[in-house]
Short mmCIF file of C-alpha atoms and ligand atoms in Angstrom, two decimals:
data_model
loop_
_atom_site.label_atom_id
_atom_site.label_comp_id
_atom_site.label_asym_id
_atom_site.label_seq_id
_atom_site.Cartn_x
_atom_site.Cartn_y
_atom_site.Cartn_z
CA MET A 1 3.40 9.69 -17.63
CA PRO A 2 4.97 12.35 -16.07
CA PHE A 3 6.39 12.67 -12.87
CA ILE A 4 4.53 13.84 -9.82
CA SER A 5 5.53 13.90 -6.64
CA LEU A 6 4.25 13.04 -3.28
CA ARG A 7 4.59 15.57 -2.04
CA TRP A 8 2.60 18.11 -4.37
CA ILE A 9 0.15 15.69 -4.40
CA LEU A 10 -0.86 16.58 -0.53
CA LEU A 11 -0.05 20.13 -1.01
CA ALA A 12 -2.27 19.97 -3.88
CA GLY A 13 -5.10 18.28 -1.55
CA TYR A 14 -4.88 20.78 0.73
CA ALA A 15 -5.52 23.75 -1.20
CA VAL A 16 -8.42 21.62 -2.32
CA ALA A 17 -9.93 20.40 0.68
CA GLY A 18 -8.41 23.15 2.97
CA ILE A 19 -8.34 26.80 1.17
CA ILE A 20 -11.11 26.09 -1.48
CA PRO A 21 -13.94 25.89 1.58
CA LEU A 22 -12.88 28.47 3.31
CA LEU A 23 -12.66 31.66 0.39
CA LEU A 24 -16.54 29.78 -0.08
CA LEU A 25 -17.28 30.29 3.34
CA ALA A 26 -16.19 33.68 4.01
CA SER A 27 -18.14 34.77 1.08
CA THR A 28 -20.73 33.24 2.31
CA MET A 29 -20.74 34.77 5.26
CA LEU A 30 -19.91 38.14 4.02
CA HIS A 31 -22.88 38.41 1.67
CA SER A 32 -25.08 37.00 5.19
CA VAL A 33 -23.87 39.91 6.82
CA GLN A 34 -24.89 42.17 3.58
CA GLY A 35 -28.08 41.39 3.43
CA TYR A 36 -28.45 41.64 6.64
CA PHE A 37 -27.50 44.96 7.04
CA VAL A 38 -29.83 46.34 4.17
CA GLU A 39 -32.66 44.62 5.75
CA GLU A 40 -31.79 46.73 8.75
CA ARG A 41 -31.39 50.25 6.98
CA LYS A 42 -34.71 49.14 4.49
CA LYS A 43 -36.71 48.69 7.85
CA GLU A 44 -34.65 52.32 9.00
CA LEU A 45 -35.96 53.65 5.81
CA LEU A 46 -39.36 53.15 6.21
CA SER A 47 -40.05 54.21 9.47
CA GLN A 48 -38.03 58.12 8.37
CA ALA A 49 -39.91 57.65 5.55
CA ASN A 50 -43.23 57.36 7.16
CA VAL A 51 -41.97 60.24 10.02
CA ILE A 52 -41.62 62.61 6.94
CA SER A 53 -44.68 61.23 5.87
CA GLY A 54 -46.73 62.15 8.75
CA GLN A 55 -45.14 65.36 9.04
CA LEU A 56 -46.09 66.39 5.38
CA THR A 57 -49.42 65.72 6.75
CA SER A 58 -49.52 67.81 9.54
CA SER A 59 -48.61 70.67 7.52
CA ASN A 60 -50.64 69.90 5.13
CA PHE A 61 -48.13 70.12 2.42
CA LEU A 62 -49.35 68.77 -0.74
CA PHE A 63 -52.70 71.67 -0.82
CA HIS A 64 -50.54 74.90 0.76
CA GLU A 65 -48.21 75.54 -1.59
CA ASP A 66 -47.26 78.51 0.22
CA HIS A 67 -46.39 77.41 3.37
CA ARG A 68 -43.71 74.27 1.93
CA GLY A 69 -40.45 76.17 2.39
CA ASP A 70 -40.24 75.61 5.72
CA MET A 71 -40.70 71.98 5.05
CA GLU A 72 -38.61 71.58 2.36
CA GLU A 73 -36.01 72.78 4.30
CA VAL A 74 -36.46 70.08 6.69
CA ILE A 75 -36.87 67.42 4.38
CA LEU A 76 -33.30 68.97 2.74
CA GLU A 77 -31.44 69.15 6.02
CA THR A 78 -32.45 64.91 6.81
CA SER A 79 -31.19 64.21 3.19
CA GLN A 80 -28.01 66.04 4.04
CA ARG A 81 -28.05 64.53 7.18
CA GLU A 82 -28.58 60.86 6.47
CA ASP A 83 -27.05 60.56 2.91
CA TYR A 84 -30.14 60.87 0.77
CA ARG A 85 -32.51 61.78 -1.55
CA VAL A 86 -35.98 61.91 -0.75
CA LEU A 87 -38.78 63.00 -3.20
CA VAL A 88 -42.59 63.59 -2.76
CA LEU A 89 -44.94 63.05 -5.04
CA ASP A 90 -48.75 63.78 -5.21
CA SER A 91 -51.66 61.61 -6.17
CA SER A 92 -51.20 61.64 -9.54
CA PHE A 93 -47.42 60.54 -9.41
CA THR A 94 -46.04 63.51 -10.35
CA VAL A 95 -42.63 64.92 -8.66
CA VAL A 96 -43.30 68.36 -6.92
CA TYR A 97 -40.19 68.60 -4.42
CA ASP A 98 -37.08 66.48 -4.96
CA THR A 99 -34.15 67.11 -2.86
CA GLY A 100 -31.82 66.15 -6.12
CA TYR A 101 -33.79 69.06 -7.78
CA GLU A 102 -33.82 67.28 -11.31
CA ASP A 103 -37.20 65.71 -11.05
CA VAL A 104 -39.58 67.99 -10.12
CA GLY A 105 -42.70 67.62 -12.66
CA LYS A 106 -41.99 63.47 -13.74
CA THR A 107 -43.83 60.98 -12.90
CA TYR A 108 -42.95 58.21 -11.55
CA LEU A 109 -44.62 54.56 -11.93
CA LEU A 110 -42.16 53.08 -9.48
CA PRO A 111 -43.88 50.06 -8.25
CA GLU A 112 -43.12 50.90 -4.47
CA VAL A 113 -44.35 54.24 -5.39
CA VAL A 114 -47.72 52.55 -6.48
CA GLN A 115 -48.06 50.27 -3.69
CA ALA A 116 -47.38 52.78 -0.95
CA MET A 117 -49.93 54.67 -2.70
CA ASP A 118 -52.57 52.08 -2.19
CA ASN A 119 -51.78 51.40 1.54
CA LYS A 120 -48.77 49.38 1.16
CA ASP A 121 -45.57 50.74 2.47
CA THR A 122 -42.39 49.29 1.02
CA ALA A 123 -38.90 49.17 0.70
CA ASN A 124 -37.25 47.16 -1.39
CA GLU A 125 -33.79 47.11 -2.98
CA GLN A 126 -32.93 47.63 -6.44
CA GLU A 127 -31.10 45.96 -8.84
CA ASP A 128 -27.86 48.14 -8.72
CA GLY A 129 -27.58 47.99 -4.80
CA THR A 130 -30.19 50.98 -4.18
CA VAL A 131 -33.30 50.96 -2.19
CA TYR A 132 -36.34 53.54 -2.44
CA ALA A 133 -38.20 53.06 0.70
CA ALA A 134 -41.58 54.66 0.44
CA ALA A 135 -44.96 55.86 2.20
CA SER A 136 -47.73 57.65 1.55
CA ILE A 137 -49.19 61.12 2.82
CA MET A 138 -52.55 61.34 4.21
CA GLY A 139 -54.68 63.89 2.93
CA LEU A 140 -58.08 65.35 4.20
CA SER A 141 -60.70 62.93 5.09
CA ASN A 142 -58.00 59.91 5.21
CA GLN A 143 -57.33 59.63 1.21
CA ARG A 144 -53.71 58.55 0.34
CA SER A 145 -53.04 62.43 -1.65
CA GLY A 146 -49.82 61.51 -2.17
CA VAL A 147 -45.89 59.59 -1.47
CA VAL A 148 -42.82 60.29 -0.28
CA LEU A 149 -40.26 58.56 -1.55
CA ILE A 150 -37.04 57.59 -0.49
CA VAL A 151 -33.49 56.70 -2.31
CA ASP A 152 -30.47 55.14 -0.62
CA GLY A 153 -27.42 54.97 -2.82
CA MET A 154 -26.84 52.25 0.50
CA LYS A 155 -23.19 53.66 0.84
CA GLU A 156 -22.40 53.51 4.23
CA VAL A 157 -23.71 49.94 4.34
CA ARG A 158 -21.17 49.41 1.19
CA ASP A 159 -18.25 50.49 3.16
CA ILE A 160 -19.25 49.07 5.84
CA VAL A 161 -19.44 45.26 4.23
CA GLY A 162 -16.46 46.67 2.19
CA ASP A 163 -14.58 47.28 5.30
CA ILE A 164 -15.29 43.41 6.99
CA GLY A 165 -14.41 42.15 3.73
CA LYS A 166 -10.90 43.59 3.64
CA GLU A 167 -10.74 42.74 7.33
CA ALA A 168 -11.93 39.50 7.05
CA TYR A 169 -9.90 38.49 3.29
CA LEU A 170 -6.43 40.17 5.01
CA LEU A 171 -7.44 37.81 8.07
CA LEU A 172 -8.29 34.44 5.50
CA ALA A 173 -4.58 35.48 3.48
CA CYS A 174 -2.58 35.37 6.85
CA ILE A 175 -4.30 31.62 7.92
CA VAL A 176 -3.65 30.19 4.55
CA ILE A 177 -0.08 31.64 4.69
CA LEU A 178 0.35 29.52 7.76
CA LEU A 179 -1.51 26.44 6.90
CA PHE A 180 0.51 26.18 3.87
CA ILE A 181 4.05 26.36 5.91
CA ILE A 182 2.32 23.81 8.13
CA MET A 183 1.36 21.81 5.18
CA VAL A 184 4.81 21.96 3.93
CA VAL A 185 6.30 21.12 6.90
CA VAL A 186 3.94 18.28 6.92
CA SER A 187 4.40 17.04 4.04
CA LYS A 188 8.59 17.56 4.11
CA VAL A 189 7.92 14.71 7.53
CA PHE A 190 6.23 12.58 5.58
CA THR A 191 7.96 12.38 2.23
CA GLU A 192 11.40 12.70 3.54
CA PRO A 193 11.96 9.19 4.79
CA VAL A 194 10.09 7.73 1.61
CA LYS A 195 12.86 8.87 -0.17
CA ASN A 196 15.75 8.06 2.30
CA LEU A 197 13.57 4.66 2.17
CA ILE A 198 14.26 5.44 -2.09
CA GLY A 199 17.72 5.96 -1.63
CA ILE A 200 18.44 3.14 0.21
CA ILE A 201 16.56 0.83 -1.80
CA LYS A 202 18.60 2.06 -5.16
CA GLU A 203 21.82 1.14 -3.06
CA MET A 204 20.41 -1.95 -2.49
CA SER A 205 19.20 -3.38 -5.79
CA GLU A 206 23.04 -2.10 -6.83
CA GLY A 207 24.11 -5.10 -5.08
CA HIS A 208 24.92 -2.75 -1.22
CA PHE A 209 22.42 -6.11 0.84
CA GLU A 210 23.84 -4.50 3.60
CA ARG A 211 22.35 -1.27 3.97
CA ARG A 212 19.32 -0.80 5.94
CA ALA A 213 17.03 1.86 6.91
CA ARG A 214 16.78 3.43 9.99
CA VAL A 215 14.05 2.62 11.98
CA GLU A 216 12.57 5.66 14.53
CA GLN A 217 10.54 4.11 16.82
CA LYS A 218 9.66 6.88 18.68
CA THR A 219 5.70 7.56 16.53
CA HIS A 220 4.39 4.23 15.22
CA THR A 221 3.43 4.57 11.73
CA GLU A 222 3.19 3.13 8.20
CA LEU A 223 6.35 4.69 7.54
CA VAL A 224 8.06 3.04 9.77
CA ASP A 225 6.31 0.22 9.59
CA LEU A 226 7.98 0.63 5.89
CA ALA A 227 11.33 1.05 7.07
CA ILE A 228 10.94 -2.68 8.83
CA ALA A 229 9.67 -4.69 5.86
CA CYS A 230 12.21 -2.95 3.79
CA ASN A 231 14.95 -3.75 5.88
CA GLN A 232 13.73 -7.50 5.82
CA MET A 233 13.96 -7.77 2.82
CA ALA A 234 17.25 -6.56 2.80
CA ASP A 235 17.97 -9.44 5.27
CA GLN A 236 16.40 -11.47 2.91
CA LEU A 237 18.31 -10.81 0.04
CA GLU A 238 21.62 -10.42 2.40
CA LYS A 239 21.19 -14.19 3.37
CA VAL A 240 20.13 -15.38 -0.38
CA GLU A 241 23.61 -13.79 -1.42
CA SER A 242 25.17 -15.36 1.60
CA SER A 243 23.96 -18.96 0.93
CA ARG A 244 24.57 -18.05 -3.18
CA GLN A 245 28.40 -18.11 -2.59
CA GLN A 246 28.17 -20.58 -0.04
CA PHE A 247 26.34 -23.28 -2.31
CA VAL A 248 29.26 -22.47 -5.56
CA SER A 249 32.15 -22.70 -2.35
CA ASN A 250 30.69 -26.14 -1.22
CA VAL A 251 30.30 -27.31 -5.64
CA SER A 252 33.27 -26.45 -6.20
CA HIS A 253 35.34 -28.00 -2.69
CA GLU A 254 32.88 -30.81 -4.17
CA LEU A 255 34.26 -30.84 -7.19
CA LYS A 256 38.11 -30.42 -6.13
CA THR A 257 38.78 -33.30 -4.01
CA PRO A 258 37.90 -36.27 -6.56
CA LEU A 259 39.41 -33.97 -9.46
CA SER A 260 42.90 -33.26 -7.02
CA SER A 261 42.49 -37.06 -6.61
CA VAL A 262 42.76 -37.84 -9.97
CA LYS A 263 45.24 -35.65 -10.60
CA VAL A 264 47.43 -37.23 -7.94
CA LEU A 265 47.62 -40.32 -9.31
CA SER A 266 47.39 -39.88 -13.30
CA GLU A 267 50.72 -37.86 -11.65
CA SER A 268 52.58 -40.61 -9.90
CA ILE A 269 51.83 -43.13 -12.65
CA LEU A 270 53.01 -40.81 -15.32
CA LEU A 271 56.01 -40.20 -12.67
CA MET A 272 56.70 -43.63 -12.52
CA GLU A 273 59.19 -46.33 -14.54
CA ASP A 274 58.46 -49.46 -15.67
CA VAL A 275 55.05 -49.20 -14.63
CA PRO A 276 53.29 -53.72 -14.20
CA LYS A 277 50.06 -54.03 -15.86
CA GLU A 278 48.17 -54.53 -12.60
CA MET A 279 49.32 -50.91 -11.29
CA TYR A 280 47.55 -49.30 -14.10
CA VAL A 281 44.62 -51.24 -13.72
CA GLU A 282 44.27 -50.73 -10.09
CA PHE A 283 45.62 -46.89 -10.45
CA LEU A 284 42.69 -46.46 -13.75
CA HIS A 285 39.92 -47.89 -11.28
CA ASP A 286 40.72 -45.30 -9.05
CA ILE A 287 40.00 -42.57 -11.15
CA ASN A 288 37.41 -44.24 -12.76
CA SER A 289 36.18 -44.29 -9.24
CA GLU A 290 36.56 -41.04 -8.57
CA VAL A 291 35.31 -39.90 -12.08
CA ASP A 292 31.53 -41.09 -11.15
CA ARG A 293 32.02 -39.51 -8.09
CA MET A 294 32.03 -36.37 -9.54
CA THR A 295 29.55 -37.45 -12.44
CA ALA A 296 27.23 -38.26 -9.94
CA ILE A 297 27.64 -34.87 -8.20
CA ILE A 298 27.19 -33.25 -11.18
CA ASN A 299 23.64 -35.51 -12.31
CA ASP A 300 22.99 -34.16 -8.55
CA LEU A 301 23.34 -30.88 -8.92
CA LEU A 302 21.16 -31.45 -12.48
CA THR A 303 18.73 -32.67 -10.71
CA LEU A 304 18.05 -29.87 -8.51
CA VAL A 305 18.94 -26.77 -10.63
CA LYS A 306 15.17 -27.87 -12.29
CA LEU A 307 13.45 -28.98 -9.31
CA ASP A 308 14.38 -25.53 -9.01
CA GLN A 309 12.85 -23.64 -12.05
CA LYS A 310 9.16 -23.74 -10.65
CA GLU A 311 8.11 -23.10 -14.02
CA ILE A 312 8.59 -27.00 -15.40
CA PRO A 313 5.71 -27.84 -13.60
CA LEU A 314 5.87 -31.81 -12.28
CA ASN A 315 4.39 -34.40 -14.13
CA PHE A 316 1.35 -35.28 -12.41
CA LYS A 317 -0.43 -38.32 -12.74
CA GLU A 318 -2.27 -40.77 -10.63
CA VAL A 319 -0.10 -43.65 -9.33
CA ASP A 320 -0.88 -46.44 -7.21
CA LEU A 321 1.44 -45.77 -4.40
CA ASN A 322 1.57 -49.38 -3.40
CA GLN A 323 2.97 -50.28 -6.64
CA MET A 324 5.95 -47.55 -6.60
CA MET A 325 7.60 -48.01 -2.89
CA ALA A 326 7.03 -52.42 -4.01
CA GLY A 327 9.67 -51.12 -6.92
CA ILE A 328 11.72 -48.63 -4.53
CA VAL A 329 12.26 -51.59 -1.95
CA LYS A 330 13.06 -54.12 -5.04
CA ARG A 331 15.84 -51.54 -6.54
CA LEU A 332 17.26 -50.92 -2.67
CA GLN A 333 16.92 -54.74 -1.86
CA PRO A 334 20.57 -55.86 -2.86
CA LEU A 335 21.72 -53.03 -0.46
CA ALA A 336 20.16 -54.08 2.18
CA ASP A 337 21.25 -57.32 2.24
CA ALA A 338 24.73 -56.74 1.06
CA LYS A 339 24.57 -54.81 3.99
CA SER A 340 22.53 -57.64 6.41
CA VAL A 341 20.12 -54.14 7.51
CA VAL A 342 16.46 -56.39 7.28
CA LEU A 343 14.12 -54.21 4.94
CA GLU A 344 10.64 -54.45 6.70
CA THR A 345 7.68 -52.78 4.33
CA ASP A 346 3.78 -52.22 6.24
CA TYR A 347 1.55 -51.36 3.61
CA VAL A 348 -1.28 -49.92 5.80
CA LYS A 349 -4.35 -50.01 2.85
CA GLU A 350 -4.55 -49.65 -1.52
CA ILE A 351 -3.16 -46.13 -1.42
CA ALA A 352 -3.93 -43.60 -5.16
CA ALA A 353 -2.66 -40.37 -5.19
CA ASP A 354 -1.42 -37.72 -7.63
CA VAL A 355 2.24 -37.37 -8.00
CA ASP A 356 5.49 -37.07 -10.12
CA GLU A 357 6.14 -41.18 -10.41
CA MET A 358 9.53 -40.44 -11.32
CA LYS A 359 10.59 -37.83 -9.25
CA LEU A 360 8.87 -39.33 -6.31
CA SER A 361 10.21 -42.36 -6.33
CA LEU A 362 13.87 -40.91 -6.57
CA ALA A 363 12.89 -38.77 -3.33
CA ILE A 364 11.32 -41.77 -1.39
CA SER A 365 15.11 -43.63 -2.50
CA ASN A 366 17.03 -41.37 -1.50
CA LEU A 367 15.59 -41.63 2.40
CA ALA A 368 15.77 -45.59 2.23
CA ASP A 369 19.20 -45.21 0.88
CA ASN A 370 20.47 -43.48 3.33
CA ALA A 371 18.29 -45.39 6.06
CA ILE A 372 20.20 -48.49 4.67
CA LYS A 373 23.77 -46.80 4.65
CA TYR A 374 23.45 -45.01 8.30
CA THR A 375 22.23 -48.48 9.35
CA PRO A 376 25.07 -50.76 10.35
CA GLU A 377 25.33 -54.53 10.12
CA GLY A 378 21.94 -56.40 11.62
CA GLY A 379 20.39 -53.21 11.86
CA LYS A 380 16.53 -52.52 10.41
CA VAL A 381 14.93 -50.09 7.99
CA LYS A 382 11.15 -50.03 8.21
CA ILE A 383 8.35 -48.59 5.71
CA THR A 384 5.43 -47.69 6.07
CA LEU A 385 2.44 -46.35 3.63
CA ASP A 386 -0.67 -45.08 4.83
CA ALA A 387 -3.65 -42.19 4.01
CA ASP A 388 -5.53 -40.00 5.91
CA HIS A 389 -8.78 -39.46 3.62
CA GLN A 390 -6.69 -36.03 2.60
CA HIS A 391 -2.89 -37.00 3.03
CA ALA A 392 -0.52 -39.53 2.49
CA PHE A 393 1.85 -40.64 4.96
CA ILE A 394 5.42 -42.13 4.07
CA THR A 395 7.71 -43.17 7.11
CA VAL A 396 11.40 -44.22 6.72
CA ALA A 397 12.70 -45.58 10.13
CA ASP A 398 16.26 -47.08 11.13
CA THR A 399 17.57 -48.44 13.74
CA GLY A 400 21.02 -46.61 12.73
CA ILE A 401 23.41 -44.00 13.88
CA GLY A 402 20.83 -41.12 14.03
CA ILE A 403 21.41 -37.07 13.60
CA PRO A 404 22.61 -35.46 16.41
CA GLU A 405 20.04 -33.07 17.46
CA ASP A 406 21.49 -29.51 16.91
CA GLU A 407 22.42 -30.66 13.28
CA VAL A 408 18.77 -32.05 12.62
CA ASN A 409 17.74 -29.23 11.11
CA ARG A 410 20.69 -28.67 8.59
CA ILE A 411 20.60 -32.20 6.70
CA PHE A 412 18.73 -30.39 4.27
CA GLU A 413 20.72 -28.18 3.31
CA ARG A 414 23.09 -28.78 -0.12
CA PHE A 415 26.48 -30.33 0.05
CA TYR A 416 25.47 -30.55 4.18
CA ARG A 417 26.85 -34.63 6.32
CA VAL A 418 26.92 -34.60 9.48
CA ASP A 419 30.78 -36.83 9.70
CA LYS A 420 32.13 -35.69 6.45
CA THR A 421 34.69 -38.11 6.72
CA ARG A 422 33.18 -40.75 6.86
CA ASP A 423 29.95 -39.53 4.32
CA ARG A 424 32.70 -39.22 1.68
CA GLU A 425 33.58 -43.15 2.26
CA THR A 426 29.83 -44.09 2.15
CA GLY A 427 29.55 -42.14 -1.49
CA GLY A 428 26.76 -40.16 -1.32
CA THR A 429 27.90 -36.19 -2.49
CA GLY A 430 24.90 -34.35 0.09
CA LEU A 431 22.87 -34.09 -1.79
CA GLY A 432 20.33 -36.49 -1.66
CA LEU A 433 18.20 -34.57 1.24
CA SER A 434 18.39 -31.04 -0.33
CA ILE A 435 17.39 -33.47 -3.50
CA THR A 436 14.08 -34.80 -1.63
CA HIS A 437 12.76 -31.64 0.45
CA ALA A 438 12.52 -29.74 -2.64
CA THR A 439 10.83 -32.54 -4.29
CA ILE A 440 8.56 -32.81 -1.51
CA MET A 441 7.89 -29.42 -1.09
CA MET A 442 6.73 -29.17 -4.91
CA HIS A 443 4.44 -32.18 -4.12
CA LYS A 444 2.78 -29.30 -1.29
CA GLY A 445 3.93 -31.80 1.16
CA SER A 446 5.68 -32.03 4.60
CA ILE A 447 9.14 -33.74 5.75
CA LYS A 448 9.46 -34.00 9.13
CA VAL A 449 12.99 -36.08 10.90
CA ASN A 450 13.07 -37.69 14.27
CA SER A 451 16.11 -38.87 15.29
CA LYS A 452 18.36 -39.59 18.07
CA GLU A 453 22.04 -40.67 18.09
CA GLU A 454 22.85 -44.38 18.45
CA GLU A 455 19.43 -45.03 18.71
CA GLY A 456 17.71 -43.86 15.20
CA THR A 457 16.10 -41.92 12.75
CA THR A 458 12.65 -41.75 11.49
CA ILE A 459 11.63 -39.81 8.36
CA LEU A 460 7.98 -39.04 7.88
CA VAL A 461 6.53 -38.00 5.01
CA ARG A 462 3.06 -36.40 4.16
CA ILE A 463 1.99 -35.69 0.35
CA PRO A 464 -1.81 -34.57 -0.32
CA LEU A 465 -3.59 -37.23 -2.19
CA LYS A 466 -4.96 -34.61 -4.61
CA GLN A 467 -3.21 -31.57 -6.42
CA GLN A 468 -4.50 -28.72 -7.02
CA GLN A 469 -4.69 -28.28 -10.73
CA PRO A 470 -5.56 -31.33 -12.39
CA ALA A 471 -2.99 -33.89 -13.85
CA ALA A 472 -3.86 -33.09 -17.47
CA GLN A 473 -2.97 -29.92 -17.46
CA ALA A 474 0.05 -30.22 -15.00
CA GLN A 475 1.52 -31.93 -18.15
P1 ADP B 1 24.66 -37.70 1.87
O1 ADP B 1 24.69 -38.14 0.11
O2 ADP B 1 25.95 -37.81 1.84
O3 ADP B 1 23.82 -39.65 2.13
P2 ADP B 1 21.88 -36.40 2.01
O4 ADP B 1 21.59 -35.40 2.03
O5 ADP B 1 20.51 -37.71 1.63
O6 ADP B 1 23.58 -37.18 1.45
O7 ADP B 1 22.32 -36.32 4.23
C1 ADP B 1 22.83 -35.53 3.93
C2 ADP B 1 23.40 -35.89 5.65
O8 ADP B 1 21.93 -36.66 6.35
C3 ADP B 1 23.99 -37.11 5.51
O9 ADP B 1 25.51 -37.18 5.53
C4 ADP B 1 23.87 -37.89 7.18
O10 ADP B 1 24.89 -37.24 7.51
C5 ADP B 1 22.93 -37.52 7.04
N1 ADP B 1 21.86 -38.38 7.56
C6 ADP B 1 21.12 -38.38 6.11
N2 ADP B 1 19.75 -39.33 6.76
C7 ADP B 1 20.34 -40.55 7.56
C8 ADP B 1 20.13 -40.66 8.74
N3 ADP B 1 18.89 -42.15 7.92
N4 ADP B 1 20.75 -41.72 9.46
C9 ADP B 1 21.98 -40.68 9.84
N5 ADP B 1 22.14 -40.26 9.34
C10 ADP B 1 21.20 -39.53 8.16
#
């Protein structure tokens, strides 16, 4: 497709919508002006033909050939003054006098002459623009004895209309040129910001996310909206880019800590001489747990990456949520027992929902696991399952250490931990809640946190009972 700039489209639109109607209007107006002049001239010629015919009648022109000389002079003078030709015809349509002297003796069977003889004086415009005006001459005893025919080439009318036309088209040309200049300026005003935006977007696509479009608030047009939208997109891109960098730096940092431990542990054994076997075992044990930690981090990262790839759909099936929750609680019971935390459940009713059982189980386990982890000995964790006619609600409430108010919104971020040092001791990767959040979002659900430091945390998960696409298709 050839490149057509917006500017040319605007100019072409102006030509079609502005210039062509103006031209049409001018030519129609000229046409009616000409029509008006012709009509007026026809009336005038007819009345002059009548005047001449009256004179001819009273001088008995047709019947007294000897006295024609005076009358002929009068007619000739009039015809020269008025710039038209006058012919006098007798009752047999033969020309008896012609101011042009050419057609004397010829027969004129023109419709206008015939009609005049029939007492209907007429003036008609011919195809070549000439006007014929014919009036009858009365003879003796009121008989029609001949016709006066005026032939006018309408030069005067044509000259007048031509002059008007010239002036009109000159004026039109001035208007067109003026409008064209205005349009060029207007189209520049419209297309210049678009061009600027294109330049800025191109720079952004080359990685300069810090570039912003200028927003001129003087006039509020769609172009200003476009610039604002473009800047919002740039903000978003910058955010995504910085969170990507943050993520990479977090991953490196998280993996660096256990790797450094492994390095220190292995080097210290290598440098020592005569190391007792128990020490080997102890160091290897430590190295092993660091490797476990790295494995846990990498596994969590892989889970997150898989959840991020939205084209891999979840395996939705109708699942008995009561059974699913019982399974989770059974797995976590030993952990709670070991910490002397009471694990309480309240399944309000039987609930079945379209969920990906494996992924949702992991998501809810993360919540319950955290609740036990961050609740001191003797505390209580309560898991509730309830539903209305559209959603299932899973609540995990603990009486643990709680989360500071200003950090509640950040706990779903990758690698975010409230207390960095202590949490690493608890074995968490800081990725659990990110996985939970992503899973709930993929179920088109929502997750809310209520927490108070030293009092406890309640996390409420809401999941739709039915997923939009049928379970079979989602596989
Ligand atoms: P971790 O693996 O460190 O537990 P998570 O993503 O599961 O990572 O949780 C992120 C952070 O949120 C935790 O490090 C902890 O500081 C805080 N947190 C999560 N759940 C609770 C809870 N029930 N009570 C108090 N703090 C919590």
